[in-house]
PDB file of C-alpha atoms in Angstrom:
ATOM      1  CA  MET A1026      67.718  73.982  81.757  1.00  0.00           C
ATOM      2  CA  GLU A1027      67.154  76.336  84.662  1.00  0.00           C
ATOM      3  CA  ASP A1028      70.332  77.698  86.227  1.00  0.00           C
ATOM      4  CA  ASP A1029      70.955  76.951  89.860  1.00  0.00           C
ATOM      5  CA  ASP A1030      73.017  78.985  92.276  1.00  0.00           C
ATOM      6  CA  THR A1031      76.157  76.891  91.776  1.00  0.00           C
ATOM      7  CA  THR A1032      76.410  77.194  87.994  1.00  0.00           C
ATOM      8  CA  VAL A1033      79.371  79.227  86.811  1.00  0.00           C
ATOM      9  CA  PRO A1034      80.097  79.871  83.116  1.00  0.00           C
ATOM     10  CA  GLY A1035      82.967  77.722  81.894  1.00  0.00           C
ATOM     11  CA  LEU A1036      82.637  75.161  84.688  1.00  0.00           C
ATOM     12  CA  PRO A1037      80.743  71.901  84.777  1.00  0.00           C
ATOM     13  CA  GLU A1038      77.484  72.016  86.688  1.00  0.00           C
ATOM     14  CA  LEU A1039      78.208  71.507  90.368  1.00  0.00           C
ATOM     15  CA  PRO A1040      76.191  69.815  93.082  1.00  0.00           C
ATOM     16  CA  ALA A1041      74.889  72.014  95.864  1.00  0.00           C
ATOM     17  CA  LEU A1042      77.782  73.463  97.819  1.00  0.00           C
ATOM     18  CA  PRO A1043      78.091  72.425 101.458  1.00  0.00           C
ATOM     19  CA  ALA A1044      77.020  74.925 104.070  1.00  0.00           C
ATOM     20  CA  LEU A1045      80.534  75.920 105.080  1.00  0.00           C
ATOM     21  CA  PRO A1046      81.121  79.117 107.056  1.00  0.00           C
ATOM     22  CA  ALA A1047      82.673  82.038 105.213  1.00  0.00           C
ATOM     23  CA  THR A1048      85.916  81.452 107.106  1.00  0.00           C
ATOM     24  CA  SER A1049      86.239  78.041 105.434  1.00  0.00           C
ATOM     25  CA  TRP A1050      85.906  79.643 102.007  1.00  0.00           C
ATOM     26  CA  ALA A1051      88.459  82.270 102.995  1.00  0.00           C
ATOM     27  CA  VAL A1052      91.014  79.588 103.920  1.00  0.00           C
ATOM     28  CA  LEU A1053      90.227  77.672 100.738  1.00  0.00           C
ATOM     29  CA  GLY A1054      90.810  80.950  98.924  1.00  0.00           C
ATOM     30  CA  LEU A1055      94.310  81.087 100.404  1.00  0.00           C
ATOM     31  CA  LEU A1056      94.970  77.696  98.827  1.00  0.00           C
ATOM     32  CA  SER A1057      93.428  78.739  95.503  1.00  0.00           C
ATOM     33  CA  PHE A1058      96.620  80.458  94.362  1.00  0.00           C
ATOM     34  CA  GLY A1059      98.030  77.000  93.699  1.00  0.00           C
ATOM     35  CA  ARG A1060     100.784  76.847  96.286  1.00  0.00           C
ATOM     36  CA  GLU A1061     101.139  74.110  98.856  1.00  0.00           C
ATOM     37  CA  LEU A1062     100.816  75.745 102.260  1.00  0.00           C
ATOM     38  CA  SER A1063     101.255  74.714 105.850  1.00  0.00           C
ATOM     39  CA  GLY A1064      98.943  75.996 108.546  1.00  0.00           C
ATOM     40  CA  TYR A1065     101.685  78.441 109.521  1.00  0.00           C
ATOM     41  CA  ASP A1066     101.891  79.694 105.917  1.00  0.00           C
ATOM     42  CA  CYS A1067      98.112  80.177 105.831  1.00  0.00           C
ATOM     43  CA  LYS A1068      98.209  82.137 109.078  1.00  0.00           C
ATOM     44  CA  LYS A1069     101.034  84.347 107.790  1.00  0.00           C
ATOM     45  CA  TRP A1070      99.263  85.041 104.476  1.00  0.00           C
ATOM     46  CA  ALA A1071      95.947  85.685 106.231  1.00  0.00           C
ATOM     47  CA  ASP A1072      97.537  88.212 108.595  1.00  0.00           C
ATOM     48  CA  ARG A1073      99.101  90.066 105.654  1.00  0.00           C
ATOM     49  CA  SER A1074      95.985  90.132 103.486  1.00  0.00           C
ATOM     50  CA  LEU A1075      92.664  88.941 104.929  1.00  0.00           C
ATOM     51  CA  GLY A1076      93.490  90.395 108.319  1.00  0.00           C
ATOM     52  CA  LEU A1077      93.473  93.909 106.888  1.00  0.00           C
ATOM     53  CA  PHE A1078      89.906  93.767 105.623  1.00  0.00           C
ATOM     54  CA  TYR A1079      88.061  90.624 106.664  1.00  0.00           C
ATOM     55  CA  TRP A1080      89.414  88.196 109.237  1.00  0.00           C
ATOM     56  CA  SER A1081      92.501  87.760 111.382  1.00  0.00           C
ATOM     57  CA  PRO A1082      92.407  84.076 112.350  1.00  0.00           C
ATOM     58  CA  SER A1083      94.075  82.287 115.209  1.00  0.00           C
ATOM     59  CA  PHE A1084      96.253  79.253 114.510  1.00  0.00           C
ATOM     60  CA  SER A1085      93.557  77.011 115.980  1.00  0.00           C
ATOM     61  CA  GLN A1086      90.977  78.447 113.556  1.00  0.00           C
ATOM     62  CA  ILE A1087      93.301  77.942 110.600  1.00  0.00           C
ATOM     63  CA  TYR A1088      93.997  74.306 111.464  1.00  0.00           C
ATOM     64  CA  SER A1089      90.338  73.632 112.198  1.00  0.00           C
ATOM     65  CA  GLU A1090      89.311  75.015 108.801  1.00  0.00           C
ATOM     66  CA  LEU A1091      92.047  73.085 106.981  1.00  0.00           C
ATOM     67  CA  ARG A1092      90.825  69.830 108.545  1.00  0.00           C
ATOM     68  CA  ARG A1093      87.244  70.696 107.603  1.00  0.00           C
ATOM     69  CA  LEU A1094      88.271  71.389 103.994  1.00  0.00           C
ATOM     70  CA  GLU A1095      90.204  68.141 103.778  1.00  0.00           C
ATOM     71  CA  ALA A1096      87.215  66.196 105.133  1.00  0.00           C
ATOM     72  CA  ALA A1097      85.047  67.836 102.452  1.00  0.00           C
ATOM     73  CA  GLY A1098      87.463  66.722  99.722  1.00  0.00           C
ATOM     74  CA  TYR A1099      88.446  70.295  98.912  1.00  0.00           C
ATOM     75  CA  ALA A1100      92.059  69.972 100.078  1.00  0.00           C
ATOM     76  CA  THR A1101      94.646  67.248 100.471  1.00  0.00           C
ATOM     77  CA  SER A1102      97.570  67.169 102.841  1.00  0.00           C
ATOM     78  CA  ARG A1103     100.907  65.442 103.234  1.00  0.00           C
ATOM     79  CA  LEU A1104     103.587  65.355 105.886  1.00  0.00           C
ATOM     80  CA  VAL A1105     106.850  67.004 104.909  1.00  0.00           C
ATOM     81  CA  ALA A1106     110.143  66.453 106.714  1.00  0.00           C
ATOM     82  CA  PRO A1107     111.610  69.793 107.836  1.00  0.00           C
ATOM     83  CA  GLU A1108     114.989  70.999 106.660  1.00  0.00           C
ATOM     84  CA  SER A1109     115.993  71.362 110.284  1.00  0.00           C
ATOM     85  CA  GLY A1110     114.434  70.301 113.540  1.00  0.00           C
ATOM     86  CA  SER A1111     112.600  67.126 114.386  1.00  0.00           C
ATOM     87  CA  ARG A1112     108.918  67.729 113.678  1.00  0.00           C
ATOM     88  CA  ASP A1113     107.319  67.018 110.345  1.00  0.00           C
ATOM     89  CA  LYS A1114     104.909  69.659 109.080  1.00  0.00           C
ATOM     90  CA  ARG A1115     101.637  69.101 107.246  1.00  0.00           C
ATOM     91  CA  ASN A1116     101.237  70.901 103.937  1.00  0.00           C
ATOM     92  CA  TYR A1117      97.883  71.432 102.250  1.00  0.00           C
ATOM     93  CA  ARG A1118      96.989  71.791  98.599  1.00  0.00           C
ATOM     94  CA  ILE A1119      93.637  72.590  97.007  1.00  0.00           C
ATOM     95  CA  THR A1120      91.963  69.832  94.961  1.00  0.00           C
ATOM     96  CA  ASP A1121      90.237  70.292  91.618  1.00  0.00           C
ATOM     97  CA  ALA A1122      86.915  69.947  93.435  1.00  0.00           C
ATOM     98  CA  GLY A1123      88.009  72.582  95.942  1.00  0.00           C
ATOM     99  CA  LEU A1124      89.029  75.016  93.224  1.00  0.00           C
ATOM    100  CA  ALA A1125      85.724  74.530  91.428  1.00  0.00           C
ATOM    101  CA  ALA A1126      83.806  74.943  94.683  1.00  0.00           C
ATOM    102  CA  VAL A1127      85.524  78.141  95.822  1.00  0.00           C
ATOM    103  CA  ARG A1128      85.147  79.589  92.326  1.00  0.00           C
ATOM    104  CA  ALA A1129      81.439  78.763  92.407  1.00  0.00           C
ATOM    105  CA  TRP A1130      81.053  80.157  95.920  1.00  0.00           C
ATOM    106  CA  ALA A1131      82.854  83.403  95.058  1.00  0.00           C
ATOM    107  CA  GLY A1132      80.750  83.824  91.927  1.00  0.00           C
ATOM    108  CA  THR A1133      77.319  82.887  93.227  1.00  0.00           C
ATOM    109  CA  ALA A1134      77.029  83.111  97.024  1.00  0.00           C
ATOM    110  CA  PRO A1135      75.237  86.195  98.370  1.00  0.00           C
ATOM    111  CA  VAL A1136      77.650  88.971  99.306  1.00  0.00           C
ATOM    112  CA  ASP A1137      77.052  89.965 102.901  1.00  0.00           C
ATOM    113  CA  PRO A1138      77.199  93.726 103.524  1.00  0.00           C
ATOM    114  CA  PRO A1139      79.974  94.929 105.833  1.00  0.00           C
ATOM    115  CA  VAL A1140      79.058  94.951 109.501  1.00  0.00           C
ATOM    116  CA  LEU A1141      80.368  98.077 111.180  1.00  0.00           C
ATOM    117  CA  LYS A1142      81.268  97.532 114.838  1.00  0.00           C
ATOM    118  CA  HIS A1143      83.252 100.682 115.497  1.00  0.00           C
ATOM    119  CA  GLY A1144      84.611 100.776 119.044  1.00  0.00           C
ATOM    120  CA  PRO A1145      85.919 104.363 118.869  1.00  0.00           C
ATOM    121  CA  LEU A1146      82.563 105.612 117.559  1.00  0.00           C
ATOM    122  CA  LEU A1147      80.750 103.821 120.377  1.00  0.00           C
ATOM    123  CA  ARG A1148      82.960 105.644 122.881  1.00  0.00           C
ATOM    124  CA  LEU A1149      82.339 108.939 121.095  1.00  0.00           C
ATOM    125  CA  TRP A1150      78.584 108.280 121.235  1.00  0.00           C
ATOM    126  CA  LEU A1151      78.985 107.844 124.996  1.00  0.00           C
ATOM    127  CA  GLY A1152      81.175 110.917 125.239  1.00  0.00           C
ATOM    128  CA  HIS A1153      78.747 112.641 127.612  1.00  0.00           C
ATOM    129  CA  LEU A1154      79.739 110.024 130.205  1.00  0.00           C
ATOM    130  CA  LEU A1155      83.489 110.440 129.737  1.00  0.00           C
ATOM    131  CA  ALA A1156      86.032 113.084 130.575  1.00  0.00           C
ATOM    132  CA  PRO A1157      86.884 115.126 127.447  1.00  0.00           C
ATOM    133  CA  ASP A1158      90.515 114.026 127.672  1.00  0.00           C
ATOM    134  CA  ARG A1159      89.435 110.376 127.511  1.00  0.00           C
ATOM    135  CA  VAL A1160      87.419 110.984 124.342  1.00  0.00           C
ATOM    136  CA  ARG A1161      90.415 112.663 122.735  1.00  0.00           C
ATOM    137  CA  GLU A1162      92.648 109.795 123.869  1.00  0.00           C
ATOM    138  CA  VAL A1163      90.357 107.225 122.211  1.00  0.00           C
ATOM    139  CA  LEU A1164      90.234 109.155 118.936  1.00  0.00           C
ATOM    140  CA  THR A1165      93.964 109.841 118.945  1.00  0.00           C
ATOM    141  CA  GLY A1166      94.667 106.154 119.490  1.00  0.00           C
ATOM    142  CA  HIS A1167      92.326 105.241 116.637  1.00  0.00           C
ATOM    143  CA  ARG A1168      93.975 107.793 114.348  1.00  0.00           C
ATOM    144  CA  ASP A1169      97.442 106.459 115.100  1.00  0.00           C
ATOM    145  CA  ARG A1170      96.426 102.801 114.761  1.00  0.00           C
ATOM    146  CA  SER A1171      94.730 103.550 111.432  1.00  0.00           C
ATOM    147  CA  GLU A1172      97.909 105.142 110.133  1.00  0.00           C
ATOM    148  CA  THR A1173      99.926 102.110 111.228  1.00  0.00           C
ATOM    149  CA  LEU A1174      97.531  99.784 109.385  1.00  0.00           C
ATOM    150  CA  ARG A1175      97.553 102.056 106.322  1.00  0.00           C
ATOM    151  CA  ARG A1176     101.330 101.797 106.151  1.00  0.00           C
ATOM    152  CA  ARG A1177     101.174  98.033 106.574  1.00  0.00           C
ATOM    153  CA  ALA A1178      98.650  97.658 103.760  1.00  0.00           C
ATOM    154  CA  ALA A1179     100.735  99.885 101.494  1.00  0.00           C
ATOM    155  CA  ALA A1180     103.892  97.894 102.229  1.00  0.00           C
ATOM    156  CA  ASP A1181     102.159  94.549 101.606  1.00  0.00           C
ATOM    157  CA  ALA A1182     100.674  95.846  98.345  1.00  0.00           C
ATOM    158  CA  ALA A1183     104.104  96.981  97.200  1.00  0.00           C
ATOM    159  CA  GLU A1184     105.614  93.629  98.159  1.00  0.00           C
ATOM    160  CA  ALA A1185     103.032  91.822  96.032  1.00  0.00           C
ATOM    161  CA  GLY A1186     104.806  93.429  93.088  1.00  0.00           C
ATOM    162  CA  ALA A1187     103.740  92.931  89.506  1.00  0.00           C
ATOM    163  CA  ASP A1188     103.014  89.201  89.819  1.00  0.00           C
ATOM    164  CA  GLU A1189      99.844  88.712  87.760  1.00  0.00           C
ATOM    165  CA  ALA A1190      98.585  86.043  90.156  1.00  0.00           C
ATOM    166  CA  TRP A1191      98.454  88.680  92.896  1.00  0.00           C
ATOM    167  CA  ALA A1192      96.633  91.355  90.881  1.00  0.00           C
ATOM    168  CA  TYR A1193      93.351  91.106  92.785  1.00  0.00           C
ATOM    169  CA  PRO A1194      94.864  90.583  96.255  1.00  0.00           C
ATOM    170  CA  ARG A1195      97.008  93.654  95.533  1.00  0.00           C
ATOM    171  CA  LEU A1196      93.848  95.628  94.742  1.00  0.00           C
ATOM    172  CA  THR A1197      92.272  94.567  98.045  1.00  0.00           C
ATOM    173  CA  LEU A1198      95.379  95.783  99.853  1.00  0.00           C
ATOM    174  CA  THR A1199      95.109  99.101  98.004  1.00  0.00           C
ATOM    175  CA  TRP A1200      91.471  99.286  99.147  1.00  0.00           C
ATOM    176  CA  ALA A1201      92.619  98.606 102.726  1.00  0.00           C
ATOM    177  CA  GLU A1202      95.257 101.342 102.426  1.00  0.00           C
ATOM    178  CA  ARG A1203      92.614 103.843 101.333  1.00  0.00           C
ATOM    179  CA  TYR A1204      90.157 102.684 103.996  1.00  0.00           C
ATOM    180  CA  TYR A1205      92.621 103.164 106.845  1.00  0.00           C
ATOM    181  CA  ALA A1206      93.693 106.527 105.419  1.00  0.00           C
ATOM    182  CA  ALA A1207      90.027 107.554 105.540  1.00  0.00           C
ATOM    183  CA  GLU A1208      89.667 106.306 109.132  1.00  0.00           C
ATOM    184  CA  ARG A1209      92.793 108.248 110.097  1.00  0.00           C
ATOM    185  CA  ASP A1210      91.456 111.418 108.484  1.00  0.00           C
ATOM    186  CA  LEU A1211      87.985 110.996 110.017  1.00  0.00           C
ATOM    187  CA  ALA A1212      89.500 110.669 113.490  1.00  0.00           C
ATOM    188  CA  GLU A1213      91.650 113.743 112.910  1.00  0.00           C
ATOM    189  CA  ALA A1214      88.632 115.721 111.687  1.00  0.00           C
ATOM    190  CA  MET A1215      86.587 114.590 114.680  1.00  0.00           C
ATOM    191  CA  LEU A1216      89.310 115.752 117.062  1.00  0.00           C
ATOM    192  CA  ALA A1217      89.131 119.172 115.379  1.00  0.00           C
ATOM    193  CA  ASP A1218      85.318 119.135 115.680  1.00  0.00           C
ATOM    194  CA  ILE A1219      85.591 118.421 119.404  1.00  0.00           C
ATOM    195  CA  GLU A1220      88.042 121.289 119.867  1.00  0.00           C
ATOM    196  CA  ARG A1221      85.651 123.643 118.067  1.00  0.00           C
ATOM    197  CA  ALA A1222      82.644 122.440 120.052  1.00  0.00           C
ATOM    198  CA  GLU A1223      84.462 122.885 123.337  1.00  0.00           C
ATOM    199  CA  GLY A1224      85.618 126.364 122.276  1.00  0.00           C
ATOM    200  CA  GLU A1225      82.020 127.413 121.604  1.00  0.00           C
ATOM    201  CA  ARG A1226      80.797 126.508 125.094  1.00  0.00           C
TER     202      ARG A1226
END
């Protein structure tokens, strides 16, 4: 039998996956670690992991995606009475179909290349229109922000600890730490290049 693009070794053959946006699969991925999560939990986890390398969602996006996943049969939800306060909260859990679908998507869907939209580089490219101090200000701000994000990624990776379930998320945080270190160093090197170029005029 000819393989289709949703066949994954060790899983039953799946029907064609729905045309969900990548953000839906990312939220389903948050649920794939087996914990029951509220929308607030998903937002918090996304900010501390996905937000460092892929997507930093708003609360409205999170809740919209959770409703979409529930409608697709990939998640279920239940209302939970809070320990304090008066509002119930809705917790979501991945279904067996959802786990199979996100596993199939992760294993078979085309991997889009990164899209680089680099605001500081765009300003540097337009440096002939700016005062030199403004160019340095942009690069210095980018350097400092990159260092802040590097520290955040390193702290989140350390907090993930040795829990085997977090092995791959921890690796993505290590990647993010290295990426932001590289951005920091590139900005610092570019500031030195600008100083040299201005000294040669």
